[in-house]
């Protein structure tokens, strides 16, 4: 199996993995420099870096690398570690670099207005793929969103065809409360990495309350970033887009600032009062 072809295939289908590569050797080892092993999210592997306890430890580390989305270098002093004396290793030093293989993160903009256009530009520049959904063809088209890989002119069509996963970021910037509610009702029950909705705190509360009346539970909104965007005093569509794009990057990189949504949710006690 060609590991690089497999990596391309996995990224296209939204799957995560970790690639372990021997980057330095010294002495006698059970493999050779540049040997590679691909560890998939389900634990299956392709390729090898020599087998034995070293490979088992790298496999375990690969799972953490995928979870944390951060690379790691591992050094094995095979001469001095008794646990590596398993018949496969004659001694030496082995360095293995384990890096995450992640699908491209994709934002799906629900609403094709001025803020969405600005967000699409900022997020695309930051490495995100772009999809646009709006029930008005005049707002969801290639002229307005030349960077978009996917464009839908029906919310229902998008709900049916999209299958959000850990690389999906759903951004709700529709033209009104009704559309916001419609999209949010679908979004909170997906596996998207990020669900964000624009609007004032008053608007957000009213949307949550209306959905509660339709049978949604308050805890279903705990994962929602709303009002979305980092607090930078943004006013113009371009400034708002920068604040939203910054929040997307913070979530993608597991930055501490990404946890500020919890403070917002504490400010909504009325949702659990009857």
Short mmCIF file of N, CA and C in Angstrom, two decimals, residues 87-179:
data_model
loop_
_atom_site.label_atom_id
_atom_site.label_comp_id
_atom_site.label_asym_id
_atom_site.label_seq_id
_atom_site.Cartn_x
_atom_site.Cartn_y
_atom_site.Cartn_z
N UNK A 87 14.22 -9.74 20.98
CA UNK A 87 14.64 -10.57 19.87
C UNK A 87 14.66 -9.84 18.54
N UNK A 88 13.99 -8.68 18.50
CA UNK A 88 13.95 -7.92 17.25
C UNK A 88 15.01 -6.83 17.22
N UNK A 89 15.55 -6.48 18.38
CA UNK A 89 16.41 -5.32 18.48
C UNK A 89 17.78 -5.71 19.00
N UNK A 90 18.82 -5.24 18.33
CA UNK A 90 20.18 -5.57 18.74
C UNK A 90 20.84 -4.42 19.48
N UNK A 91 20.20 -3.28 19.52
CA UNK A 91 20.76 -2.13 20.21
C UNK A 91 20.88 -0.94 19.29
N UNK A 92 20.87 0.25 19.88
CA UNK A 92 20.99 1.46 19.10
C UNK A 92 20.00 2.51 19.58
N UNK A 93 19.99 3.63 18.89
CA UNK A 93 19.09 4.72 19.23
C UNK A 93 18.17 4.98 18.06
N UNK A 94 16.92 5.20 18.38
CA UNK A 94 15.89 5.37 17.36
C UNK A 94 15.06 6.61 17.67
N UNK A 95 14.91 7.49 16.70
CA UNK A 95 14.05 8.66 16.87
C UNK A 95 12.88 8.57 15.89
N UNK A 96 11.69 8.75 16.43
CA UNK A 96 10.48 8.64 15.62
C UNK A 96 9.68 9.93 15.73
N UNK A 97 9.29 10.48 14.61
CA UNK A 97 8.46 11.68 14.59
C UNK A 97 7.03 11.26 14.25
N UNK A 98 6.11 11.62 15.14
CA UNK A 98 4.70 11.25 14.96
C UNK A 98 3.90 12.52 14.72
N UNK A 99 3.26 12.61 13.56
CA UNK A 99 2.52 13.83 13.20
C UNK A 99 1.06 13.51 12.88
N UNK A 100 0.16 14.41 13.24
CA UNK A 100 -1.25 14.17 12.95
C UNK A 100 -1.55 14.36 11.47
N UNK A 101 -2.40 13.52 10.93
CA UNK A 101 -2.91 13.66 9.57
C UNK A 101 -4.38 14.03 9.70
N UNK A 102 -4.70 15.25 9.36
CA UNK A 102 -6.04 15.75 9.60
C UNK A 102 -6.69 16.20 8.30
N UNK A 103 -7.98 15.95 8.14
CA UNK A 103 -8.67 16.46 6.96
C UNK A 103 -8.75 17.98 7.02
N UNK A 104 -8.89 18.61 5.88
CA UNK A 104 -9.02 20.06 5.88
C UNK A 104 -10.29 20.46 6.63
N UNK A 105 -10.19 21.39 7.57
CA UNK A 105 -11.40 21.86 8.25
C UNK A 105 -12.26 22.65 7.27
N UNK A 106 -13.56 22.48 7.35
CA UNK A 106 -14.47 23.14 6.41
C UNK A 106 -15.52 23.92 7.18
N UNK A 107 -15.70 25.17 6.81
CA UNK A 107 -16.79 25.96 7.38
C UNK A 107 -17.98 25.90 6.44
N UNK A 108 -19.15 25.77 7.02
CA UNK A 108 -20.39 25.83 6.26
C UNK A 108 -21.14 27.06 6.72
N UNK A 109 -21.25 28.02 5.84
CA UNK A 109 -21.92 29.28 6.14
C UNK A 109 -23.39 29.18 5.79
N UNK A 110 -24.24 29.29 6.78
CA UNK A 110 -25.68 29.26 6.55
C UNK A 110 -26.15 30.70 6.51
N UNK A 111 -26.31 31.20 5.28
CA UNK A 111 -26.58 32.60 5.04
C UNK A 111 -25.49 33.17 4.15
N UNK A 112 -25.89 33.92 3.14
CA UNK A 112 -24.90 34.41 2.18
C UNK A 112 -24.76 35.92 2.13
N UNK A 113 -24.99 36.58 3.26
CA UNK A 113 -24.91 38.04 3.31
C UNK A 113 -23.50 38.58 3.40
N UNK A 114 -23.41 39.87 3.76
CA UNK A 114 -22.10 40.55 3.79
C UNK A 114 -21.15 39.94 4.82
N UNK A 115 -21.66 39.58 6.00
CA UNK A 115 -20.80 38.97 7.01
C UNK A 115 -20.27 37.63 6.52
N UNK A 116 -21.14 36.84 5.89
CA UNK A 116 -20.71 35.54 5.36
C UNK A 116 -19.61 35.70 4.32
N UNK A 117 -19.74 36.68 3.45
CA UNK A 117 -18.72 36.90 2.44
C UNK A 117 -17.38 37.23 3.09
N UNK A 118 -17.42 38.08 4.11
CA UNK A 118 -16.20 38.46 4.80
C UNK A 118 -15.60 37.28 5.57
N UNK A 119 -16.46 36.47 6.21
CA UNK A 119 -15.98 35.29 6.94
C UNK A 119 -15.36 34.30 5.97
N UNK A 120 -15.99 34.11 4.82
CA UNK A 120 -15.46 33.17 3.82
C UNK A 120 -14.05 33.56 3.41
N UNK A 121 -13.81 34.84 3.19
CA UNK A 121 -12.48 35.31 2.79
C UNK A 121 -11.46 35.09 3.91
N UNK A 122 -11.83 35.46 5.14
CA UNK A 122 -10.90 35.35 6.26
C UNK A 122 -10.60 33.89 6.59
N UNK A 123 -11.63 33.06 6.61
CA UNK A 123 -11.45 31.65 6.95
C UNK A 123 -10.67 30.91 5.86
N UNK A 124 -10.96 31.25 4.61
CA UNK A 124 -10.24 30.62 3.51
C UNK A 124 -8.75 30.95 3.59
N UNK A 125 -8.43 32.20 3.93
CA UNK A 125 -7.03 32.60 4.07
C UNK A 125 -6.35 31.85 5.22
N UNK A 126 -7.15 31.43 6.22
CA UNK A 126 -6.61 30.71 7.38
C UNK A 126 -6.55 29.20 7.15
N UNK A 127 -6.92 28.75 5.95
CA UNK A 127 -6.78 27.34 5.63
C UNK A 127 -8.05 26.51 5.69
N UNK A 128 -9.18 27.15 5.90
CA UNK A 128 -10.45 26.43 5.96
C UNK A 128 -11.06 26.30 4.56
N UNK A 129 -11.67 25.16 4.29
CA UNK A 129 -12.49 25.03 3.11
C UNK A 129 -13.80 25.75 3.37
N UNK A 130 -14.54 26.07 2.32
CA UNK A 130 -15.76 26.87 2.47
C UNK A 130 -16.93 26.22 1.75
N UNK A 131 -18.06 26.16 2.45
CA UNK A 131 -19.32 25.76 1.86
C UNK A 131 -20.35 26.82 2.21
N UNK A 132 -21.30 27.07 1.32
CA UNK A 132 -22.30 28.13 1.53
C UNK A 132 -23.70 27.57 1.32
N UNK A 133 -24.60 27.96 2.22
CA UNK A 133 -26.00 27.52 2.12
C UNK A 133 -26.90 28.75 2.28
N UNK A 134 -27.75 28.99 1.30
CA UNK A 134 -28.74 30.06 1.38
C UNK A 134 -29.86 29.72 0.41
N UNK A 135 -31.10 29.96 0.82
CA UNK A 135 -32.21 29.61 -0.06
C UNK A 135 -32.48 30.65 -1.13
N UNK A 136 -31.57 31.61 -1.24
CA UNK A 136 -31.67 32.63 -2.29
C UNK A 136 -30.48 32.49 -3.23
N UNK A 137 -30.75 32.12 -4.47
CA UNK A 137 -29.66 31.91 -5.43
C UNK A 137 -28.85 33.18 -5.66
N UNK A 138 -29.48 34.33 -5.46
CA UNK A 138 -28.77 35.58 -5.65
C UNK A 138 -27.69 35.78 -4.59
N UNK A 139 -27.80 35.06 -3.48
CA UNK A 139 -26.83 35.19 -2.39
C UNK A 139 -25.87 34.01 -2.31
N UNK A 140 -26.28 32.86 -2.79
CA UNK A 140 -25.41 31.67 -2.76
C UNK A 140 -25.01 31.32 -4.18
N UNK A 141 -23.88 31.84 -4.61
CA UNK A 141 -23.40 31.58 -5.97
C UNK A 141 -21.89 31.80 -6.02
N UNK A 142 -21.29 31.38 -7.11
CA UNK A 142 -19.84 31.44 -7.28
C UNK A 142 -19.33 32.87 -7.42
N UNK A 143 -20.16 33.76 -7.90
CA UNK A 143 -19.71 35.15 -8.04
C UNK A 143 -19.46 35.77 -6.67
N UNK A 144 -20.34 35.49 -5.72
CA UNK A 144 -20.17 36.03 -4.38
C UNK A 144 -19.15 35.23 -3.55
N UNK A 145 -19.08 33.93 -3.82
CA UNK A 145 -18.19 33.05 -3.05
C UNK A 145 -17.32 32.22 -3.98
N UNK A 146 -16.35 32.85 -4.64
CA UNK A 146 -15.51 32.12 -5.60
C UNK A 146 -14.66 31.03 -4.95
N UNK A 147 -14.42 31.15 -3.63
CA UNK A 147 -13.59 30.16 -2.95
C UNK A 147 -14.38 28.94 -2.47
N UNK A 148 -15.70 28.97 -2.59
CA UNK A 148 -16.54 27.90 -2.06
C UNK A 148 -16.42 26.61 -2.87
N UNK A 149 -16.26 25.51 -2.17
CA UNK A 149 -16.21 24.18 -2.81
C UNK A 149 -17.62 23.59 -2.94
N UNK A 150 -18.52 24.03 -2.07
CA UNK A 150 -19.90 23.54 -2.09
C UNK A 150 -20.86 24.71 -1.94
N UNK A 151 -21.92 24.72 -2.73
CA UNK A 151 -22.95 25.74 -2.63
C UNK A 151 -24.32 25.06 -2.69
N UNK A 152 -25.16 25.38 -1.73
CA UNK A 152 -26.52 24.83 -1.69
C UNK A 152 -27.52 25.98 -1.67
N UNK A 153 -28.58 25.85 -2.45
CA UNK A 153 -29.61 26.89 -2.48
C UNK A 153 -30.91 26.40 -1.84
N UNK A 154 -30.77 25.41 -0.97
CA UNK A 154 -31.91 24.90 -0.20
C UNK A 154 -31.38 24.40 1.13
N UNK A 155 -31.95 24.88 2.22
CA UNK A 155 -31.54 24.41 3.54
C UNK A 155 -31.82 22.92 3.69
N UNK A 156 -32.98 22.48 3.25
CA UNK A 156 -33.34 21.08 3.38
C UNK A 156 -32.40 20.19 2.59
N UNK A 157 -31.99 20.64 1.41
CA UNK A 157 -31.06 19.89 0.59
C UNK A 157 -29.72 19.76 1.30
N UNK A 158 -29.28 20.86 1.93
CA UNK A 158 -28.02 20.84 2.66
C UNK A 158 -28.09 19.91 3.86
N UNK A 159 -29.20 19.96 4.60
CA UNK A 159 -29.36 19.10 5.77
C UNK A 159 -29.28 17.62 5.37
N UNK A 160 -29.82 17.31 4.20
CA UNK A 160 -29.85 15.92 3.75
C UNK A 160 -28.48 15.44 3.28
N UNK A 161 -27.75 16.33 2.61
CA UNK A 161 -26.50 15.91 1.97
C UNK A 161 -25.26 16.08 2.84
N UNK A 162 -25.30 17.03 3.78
CA UNK A 162 -24.14 17.26 4.63
C UNK A 162 -24.13 16.29 5.81
N UNK A 163 -22.95 15.83 6.14
CA UNK A 163 -22.77 14.94 7.29
C UNK A 163 -21.61 15.49 8.13
N UNK A 164 -21.87 16.53 8.91
CA UNK A 164 -20.80 17.19 9.69
C UNK A 164 -20.07 16.22 10.59
N UNK A 165 -18.74 16.43 10.69
CA UNK A 165 -17.91 15.60 11.55
C UNK A 165 -16.95 16.49 12.33
N UNK A 166 -15.90 15.89 12.88
CA UNK A 166 -14.97 16.64 13.74
C UNK A 166 -14.17 17.69 12.98
N UNK A 167 -14.30 17.73 11.66
CA UNK A 167 -13.61 18.75 10.87
C UNK A 167 -14.58 19.78 10.30
N UNK A 168 -15.82 19.74 10.75
CA UNK A 168 -16.85 20.65 10.23
C UNK A 168 -17.15 21.77 11.21
N UNK A 169 -17.29 22.98 10.68
CA UNK A 169 -17.59 24.17 11.47
C UNK A 169 -18.83 24.82 10.88
N UNK A 170 -19.91 24.84 11.64
CA UNK A 170 -21.18 25.35 11.15
C UNK A 170 -21.40 26.77 11.67
N UNK A 171 -21.62 27.70 10.75
CA UNK A 171 -21.73 29.11 11.10
C UNK A 171 -23.09 29.62 10.63
N UNK A 172 -23.90 30.03 11.60
CA UNK A 172 -25.27 30.43 11.31
C UNK A 172 -25.36 31.96 11.25
N UNK A 173 -25.52 32.47 10.04
CA UNK A 173 -25.61 33.91 9.81
C UNK A 173 -26.73 34.17 8.81
N UNK A 174 -27.91 33.63 9.08
CA UNK A 174 -29.03 33.78 8.16
C UNK A 174 -29.64 35.17 8.27
N UNK A 175 -30.71 35.39 7.53
CA UNK A 175 -31.30 36.73 7.48
C UNK A 175 -32.34 36.98 8.57
N UNK A 176 -32.64 35.98 9.42
CA UNK A 176 -33.66 36.21 10.43
C UNK A 176 -33.78 35.11 11.46
N UNK A 177 -34.57 35.37 12.51
CA UNK A 177 -34.76 34.42 13.60
C UNK A 177 -35.30 33.08 13.11
N UNK A 178 -36.25 33.10 12.21
CA UNK A 178 -36.88 31.87 11.75
C UNK A 178 -35.86 30.94 11.12
N UNK A 179 -35.03 31.50 10.24
CA UNK A 179 -34.01 30.69 9.57
C UNK A 179 -32.94 30.23 10.56
#
